[in-house]
């Protein structure tokens, strides 16, 4: 599952002691396991082997160059949502011909940049965007590969802020309008109708919405392929991971529970989507983000103070919502474990950061083993949408990041120097 476990009473990432990493690189610190990334990729590609899919890793989940390089070396493609992400992929050695470009607000400059780089396809979210891509491609004397993102109006049963495939959301083009959009797009001379795409949401934990969406979109894909000779069908990302405490603490017994039997695994995902997709006979793309990197990262933080009040026990740590916003933003659960557990009965605590917001917390009313000032805690399953959603709020530097491979550890992002936070700012000339 993942490569974080206790060795002689100290949490390790693969062969490296997390306590030693924190000493060497300071905290807050993201620690990633390369072996976990690689095994996640293998698990997914082997479950979907009958489709021989092109995996386009969703860069937004974790865009550190070292993470991208690990995937680029394994010849994955990439799903990018900005010119900046595409530039990162290229800097990490990724192949532009295996990149898809998604997002509802692509600027003219981004479209031109991506066209010049020779990306695999634009996943298009609206008709005005098709028209803009056509104009730019014409000016550059190229044909732009495009796929329309279909909104199948399927409820993904995930958090509202990460549901994308219903008509309440800004994403894609409504299923019943798609055929008309392709017909009009076919008349635009500088477009190449290369595929069709969907993505219904993130952190899905059951296969049913995927199956429903594929079943809804497949007949349309067939019709469009007959008419316009499409090459691919992208089923997007969304495969959920386990944030569950038992798994997070490495308990194999969890996988024998009823909850685990229902949980979406690559094999269950494959069982739901492979048969209908195989019948299509198209090249299949997928855009997993969280599944590949989520369980592969932890955020290590140090306890600054334990503040006991009449009602509460606050464990105040040196990481905060600017480092990992998921609990504050989505009420997301991240398991928190001591790097060096001490004996003693667990006590309920709120684990909070130092930012001046009541929403700045990592856990509420959570039983934790005894912790004191100076102790190290690890927030598990923080590899996806952790560092990439980081900010400088309260003028706090972005955390350092380390990649571990076996016993080796490399600093893959240095802690941001404080002055870098206001680099580019200056007083106005009249001040
Ligand atoms: N493809 C498209 C078009 C997407 O919008 C996304 C994610 C993905 C692929 C990758 O989805 P994944 O496999 O990672 O579920 N910040 C939120 C998640 C936002 C997801 C946005 N789109 C979180 O922390 O839970």
mmCIF file of N, CA and C in Angstrom, residues 74-147:
data_model
loop_
_atom_site.group_PDB
_atom_site.id
_atom_site.type_symbol
_atom_site.label_atom_id
_atom_site.label_comp_id
_atom_site.label_asym_id
_atom_site.label_seq_id
_atom_site.Cartn_x
_atom_site.Cartn_y
_atom_site.Cartn_z
ATOM 1 N N UNK A 74 9.098 6.956 -16.293
ATOM 2 C CA UNK A 74 8.309 5.756 -16.561
ATOM 3 C C UNK A 74 7.355 5.972 -17.733
ATOM 4 N N UNK A 75 7.641 7.005 -18.516
ATOM 5 C CA UNK A 75 6.929 7.261 -19.771
ATOM 6 C C UNK A 75 5.441 7.517 -19.596
ATOM 7 N N UNK A 76 5.049 8.063 -18.460
ATOM 8 C CA UNK A 76 3.642 8.436 -18.359
ATOM 9 C C UNK A 76 3.442 9.738 -19.124
ATOM 10 N N UNK A 77 2.194 10.008 -19.430
ATOM 11 C CA UNK A 77 1.835 11.317 -19.941
ATOM 12 C C UNK A 77 1.437 12.190 -18.760
ATOM 13 N N UNK A 78 0.965 13.392 -19.052
ATOM 14 C CA UNK A 78 0.599 14.335 -17.989
ATOM 15 C C UNK A 78 -0.672 15.074 -18.362
ATOM 16 N N UNK A 79 -1.481 15.347 -17.336
ATOM 17 C CA UNK A 79 -2.667 16.188 -17.494
ATOM 18 C C UNK A 79 -2.318 17.518 -16.849
ATOM 19 N N UNK A 80 -2.273 18.583 -17.659
ATOM 20 C CA UNK A 80 -1.904 19.901 -17.121
ATOM 21 C C UNK A 80 -3.092 20.843 -17.225
ATOM 22 N N UNK A 81 -3.091 21.858 -16.373
ATOM 23 C CA UNK A 81 -4.209 22.807 -16.379
ATOM 24 C C UNK A 81 -3.748 24.252 -16.507
ATOM 25 N N UNK A 82 -2.480 24.435 -16.849
ATOM 26 C CA UNK A 82 -1.990 25.803 -17.053
ATOM 27 C C UNK A 82 -0.700 25.728 -17.860
ATOM 28 N N UNK A 83 -0.335 26.872 -18.441
ATOM 29 C CA UNK A 83 0.950 26.944 -19.118
ATOM 30 C C UNK A 83 2.077 26.641 -18.140
ATOM 31 N N UNK A 84 1.891 27.084 -16.907
ATOM 32 C CA UNK A 84 2.904 26.844 -15.876
ATOM 33 C C UNK A 84 3.104 25.350 -15.633
ATOM 34 N N UNK A 85 2.015 24.608 -15.538
ATOM 35 C CA UNK A 85 2.165 23.159 -15.320
ATOM 36 C C UNK A 85 2.850 22.499 -16.516
ATOM 37 N N UNK A 86 2.507 22.950 -17.722
ATOM 38 C CA UNK A 86 3.159 22.361 -18.899
ATOM 39 C C UNK A 86 4.661 22.655 -18.863
ATOM 40 N N UNK A 87 5.011 23.880 -18.512
ATOM 41 C CA UNK A 87 6.433 24.241 -18.439
ATOM 42 C C UNK A 87 7.160 23.384 -17.399
ATOM 43 N N UNK A 88 6.500 23.115 -16.279
ATOM 44 C CA UNK A 88 7.086 22.244 -15.248
ATOM 45 C C UNK A 88 7.344 20.842 -15.785
ATOM 46 N N UNK A 89 6.335 20.321 -16.504
ATOM 47 C CA UNK A 89 6.465 18.965 -17.049
ATOM 48 C C UNK A 89 7.666 18.915 -17.989
ATOM 49 N N UNK A 90 7.817 19.936 -18.822
ATOM 50 C CA UNK A 90 8.940 19.951 -19.765
ATOM 51 C C UNK A 90 10.258 20.062 -18.995
ATOM 52 N N UNK A 91 10.251 20.887 -17.947
ATOM 53 C CA UNK A 91 11.474 21.050 -17.147
ATOM 54 C C UNK A 91 11.863 19.732 -16.474
ATOM 55 N N UNK A 92 10.872 18.885 -16.210
ATOM 56 C CA UNK A 92 11.148 17.606 -15.537
ATOM 57 C C UNK A 92 11.442 16.491 -16.543
ATOM 58 N N UNK A 93 11.472 16.832 -17.836
ATOM 59 C CA UNK A 93 11.792 15.821 -18.841
ATOM 60 C C UNK A 93 10.575 15.091 -19.387
ATOM 61 N N UNK A 94 9.375 15.623 -19.169
ATOM 62 C CA UNK A 94 8.160 14.998 -19.707
ATOM 63 C C UNK A 94 8.026 15.251 -21.203
ATOM 64 N N UNK A 95 7.267 14.381 -21.850
ATOM 65 C CA UNK A 95 7.093 14.441 -23.305
ATOM 66 C C UNK A 95 5.812 15.227 -23.624
ATOM 67 N N UNK A 96 5.936 16.376 -24.301
ATOM 68 C CA UNK A 96 4.721 17.162 -24.596
ATOM 69 C C UNK A 96 3.723 16.381 -25.447
ATOM 70 N N UNK A 97 4.216 15.467 -26.246
ATOM 71 C CA UNK A 97 3.317 14.697 -27.107
ATOM 72 C C UNK A 97 2.446 13.738 -26.300
ATOM 73 N N UNK A 98 2.709 13.641 -24.989
ATOM 74 C CA UNK A 98 1.860 12.821 -24.119
ATOM 75 C C UNK A 98 1.155 13.688 -23.086
ATOM 76 N N UNK A 99 0.979 14.970 -23.391
ATOM 77 C CA UNK A 99 0.316 15.873 -22.439
ATOM 78 C C UNK A 99 -1.063 16.265 -22.936
ATOM 79 N N UNK A 100 -2.028 16.238 -22.020
ATOM 80 C CA UNK A 100 -3.339 16.809 -22.320
ATOM 81 C C UNK A 100 -3.495 18.068 -21.480
ATOM 82 N N UNK A 101 -4.223 19.032 -22.035
ATOM 83 C CA UNK A 101 -4.350 20.343 -21.396
ATOM 84 C C UNK A 101 -5.823 20.566 -21.078
ATOM 85 N N UNK A 102 -6.165 20.600 -19.794
ATOM 86 C CA UNK A 102 -7.552 20.776 -19.361
ATOM 87 C C UNK A 102 -7.736 22.156 -18.749
ATOM 88 N N UNK A 103 -8.964 22.480 -18.370
ATOM 89 C CA UNK A 103 -9.220 23.729 -17.656
ATOM 90 C C UNK A 103 -10.177 24.635 -18.405
ATOM 91 N N UNK A 104 -11.007 25.346 -17.651
ATOM 92 C CA UNK A 104 -12.074 26.141 -18.275
ATOM 93 C C UNK A 104 -11.618 27.522 -18.738
ATOM 94 N N UNK A 105 -10.408 27.936 -18.397
ATOM 95 C CA UNK A 105 -10.033 29.347 -18.626
ATOM 96 C C UNK A 105 -8.708 29.493 -19.364
ATOM 97 N N UNK A 106 -8.439 28.581 -20.311
ATOM 98 C CA UNK A 106 -7.144 28.649 -21.027
ATOM 99 C C UNK A 106 -7.006 30.005 -21.726
ATOM 100 N N UNK A 107 -5.904 30.677 -21.483
ATOM 101 C CA UNK A 107 -5.697 31.977 -22.119
ATOM 102 C C UNK A 107 -5.123 31.770 -23.521
ATOM 103 N N UNK A 108 -5.173 32.837 -24.330
ATOM 104 C CA UNK A 108 -4.621 32.755 -25.690
ATOM 105 C C UNK A 108 -3.129 32.414 -25.616
ATOM 106 N N UNK A 109 -2.430 33.024 -24.678
ATOM 107 C CA UNK A 109 -0.984 32.769 -24.564
ATOM 108 C C UNK A 109 -0.721 31.305 -24.206
ATOM 109 N N UNK A 110 -1.551 30.752 -23.318
ATOM 110 C CA UNK A 110 -1.352 29.342 -22.937
ATOM 111 C C UNK A 110 -1.639 28.410 -24.114
ATOM 112 N N UNK A 111 -2.672 28.731 -24.867
ATOM 113 C CA UNK A 111 -3.034 27.890 -26.013
ATOM 114 C C UNK A 111 -1.898 27.910 -27.038
ATOM 115 N N UNK A 112 -1.371 29.100 -27.294
ATOM 116 C CA UNK A 112 -0.288 29.213 -28.270
ATOM 117 C C UNK A 112 0.947 28.436 -27.794
ATOM 118 N N UNK A 113 1.274 28.589 -26.541
ATOM 119 C CA UNK A 113 2.438 27.893 -25.974
ATOM 120 C C UNK A 113 2.278 26.372 -26.116
ATOM 121 N N UNK A 114 1.089 25.889 -25.755
ATOM 122 C CA UNK A 114 0.861 24.435 -25.797
ATOM 123 C C UNK A 114 0.890 23.921 -27.239
ATOM 124 N N UNK A 115 0.352 24.707 -28.154
ATOM 125 C CA UNK A 115 0.378 24.304 -29.566
ATOM 126 C C UNK A 115 1.805 24.230 -30.084
ATOM 127 N N UNK A 116 2.590 25.235 -29.732
ATOM 128 C CA UNK A 116 3.988 25.247 -30.189
ATOM 129 C C UNK A 116 4.773 24.078 -29.609
ATOM 130 N N UNK A 117 4.415 23.661 -28.404
ATOM 131 C CA UNK A 117 5.121 22.531 -27.786
ATOM 132 C C UNK A 117 4.675 21.198 -28.381
ATOM 133 N N UNK A 118 3.543 21.199 -29.088
ATOM 134 C CA UNK A 118 3.071 19.956 -29.702
ATOM 135 C C UNK A 118 2.413 19.011 -28.720
ATOM 136 N N UNK A 119 1.475 19.521 -27.936
ATOM 137 C CA UNK A 119 0.806 18.642 -26.959
ATOM 138 C C UNK A 119 -0.100 17.628 -27.664
ATOM 139 N N UNK A 120 -0.466 16.611 -26.908
ATOM 140 C CA UNK A 120 -1.298 15.538 -27.472
ATOM 141 C C UNK A 120 -2.710 16.040 -27.757
ATOM 142 N N UNK A 121 -3.295 16.781 -26.804
ATOM 143 C CA UNK A 121 -4.675 17.227 -27.022
ATOM 144 C C UNK A 121 -5.090 18.314 -26.035
ATOM 145 N N UNK A 122 -5.972 19.191 -26.485
ATOM 146 C CA UNK A 122 -6.657 20.117 -25.587
ATOM 147 C C UNK A 122 -7.970 19.468 -25.170
ATOM 148 N N UNK A 123 -8.241 19.403 -23.880
ATOM 149 C CA UNK A 123 -9.566 18.985 -23.427
ATOM 150 C C UNK A 123 -10.384 20.251 -23.258
ATOM 151 N N UNK A 124 -11.356 20.415 -24.129
ATOM 152 C CA UNK A 124 -12.021 21.708 -24.291
ATOM 153 C C UNK A 124 -13.308 21.747 -23.475
ATOM 154 N N UNK A 125 -13.552 22.897 -22.864
ATOM 155 C CA UNK A 125 -14.649 23.004 -21.903
ATOM 156 C C UNK A 125 -15.816 23.848 -22.393
ATOM 157 N N UNK A 126 -15.658 24.533 -23.564
ATOM 158 C CA UNK A 126 -16.752 25.387 -24.031
ATOM 159 C C UNK A 126 -16.584 25.665 -25.527
ATOM 160 N N UNK A 127 -17.676 26.124 -26.159
ATOM 161 C CA UNK A 127 -17.579 26.464 -27.591
ATOM 162 C C UNK A 127 -16.709 27.689 -27.839
ATOM 163 N N UNK A 128 -16.802 28.739 -27.021
ATOM 164 C CA UNK A 128 -15.894 29.871 -27.266
ATOM 165 C C UNK A 128 -14.425 29.445 -27.195
ATOM 166 N N UNK A 129 -14.135 28.468 -26.348
ATOM 167 C CA UNK A 129 -12.736 28.003 -26.278
ATOM 168 C C UNK A 129 -12.351 27.298 -27.581
ATOM 169 N N UNK A 130 -13.272 26.504 -28.151
ATOM 170 C CA UNK A 130 -12.992 25.845 -29.440
ATOM 171 C C UNK A 130 -12.675 26.890 -30.500
ATOM 172 N N UNK A 131 -13.486 27.946 -30.515
ATOM 173 C CA UNK A 131 -13.295 28.995 -31.520
ATOM 174 C C UNK A 131 -11.932 29.655 -31.316
ATOM 175 N N UNK A 132 -11.576 29.905 -30.072
ATOM 176 C CA UNK A 132 -10.283 30.565 -29.799
ATOM 177 C C UNK A 132 -9.120 29.667 -30.225
ATOM 178 N N UNK A 133 -9.215 28.383 -29.905
ATOM 179 C CA UNK A 133 -8.125 27.459 -30.284
ATOM 180 C C UNK A 133 -8.008 27.406 -31.808
ATOM 181 N N UNK A 134 -9.155 27.383 -32.496
ATOM 182 C CA UNK A 134 -9.157 27.342 -33.962
ATOM 183 C C UNK A 134 -8.443 28.560 -34.541
ATOM 184 N N UNK A 135 -8.756 29.734 -34.003
ATOM 185 C CA UNK A 135 -8.142 30.965 -34.517
ATOM 186 C C UNK A 135 -6.628 30.943 -34.311
ATOM 187 N N UNK A 136 -6.212 30.550 -33.121
ATOM 188 C CA UNK A 136 -4.774 30.568 -32.821
ATOM 189 C C UNK A 136 -4.049 29.533 -33.681
ATOM 190 N N UNK A 137 -4.647 28.357 -33.818
ATOM 191 C CA UNK A 137 -4.019 27.315 -34.642
ATOM 192 C C UNK A 137 -3.891 27.805 -36.082
ATOM 193 N N UNK A 138 -4.922 28.491 -36.573
ATOM 194 C CA UNK A 138 -4.884 29.026 -37.944
ATOM 195 C C UNK A 138 -3.724 29.997 -38.106
ATOM 196 N N UNK A 139 -3.589 30.859 -37.128
ATOM 197 C CA UNK A 139 -2.508 31.855 -37.190
ATOM 198 C C UNK A 139 -1.137 31.190 -37.202
ATOM 199 N N UNK A 140 -1.024 30.061 -36.484
ATOM 200 C CA UNK A 140 0.278 29.374 -36.415
ATOM 201 C C UNK A 140 0.447 28.375 -37.557
ATOM 202 N N UNK A 141 -0.586 28.265 -38.405
ATOM 203 C CA UNK A 141 -0.513 27.310 -39.506
ATOM 204 C C UNK A 141 -0.504 25.869 -39.020
ATOM 205 N N UNK A 142 -1.290 25.596 -37.969
ATOM 206 C CA UNK A 142 -1.336 24.224 -37.445
ATOM 207 C C UNK A 142 -2.779 23.765 -37.322
ATOM 208 N N UNK A 143 -2.929 22.447 -37.103
ATOM 209 C CA UNK A 143 -4.250 21.934 -36.704
ATOM 210 C C UNK A 143 -4.141 21.545 -35.237
ATOM 211 N N UNK A 144 -5.066 22.053 -34.452
ATOM 212 C CA UNK A 144 -4.995 21.794 -33.015
ATOM 213 C C UNK A 144 -5.804 20.544 -32.669
ATOM 214 N N UNK A 145 -5.162 19.575 -31.981
ATOM 215 C CA UNK A 145 -5.922 18.391 -31.549
ATOM 216 C C UNK A 145 -6.844 18.770 -30.382
ATOM 217 N N UNK A 146 -8.115 18.423 -30.505
ATOM 218 C CA UNK A 146 -9.056 18.761 -29.437
ATOM 219 C C UNK A 146 -9.947 17.574 -29.074
ATOM 220 N N UNK A 147 -10.400 17.588 -27.826
ATOM 221 C CA UNK A 147 -11.436 16.656 -27.359
ATOM 222 C C UNK A 147 -12.390 17.508 -26.534
#
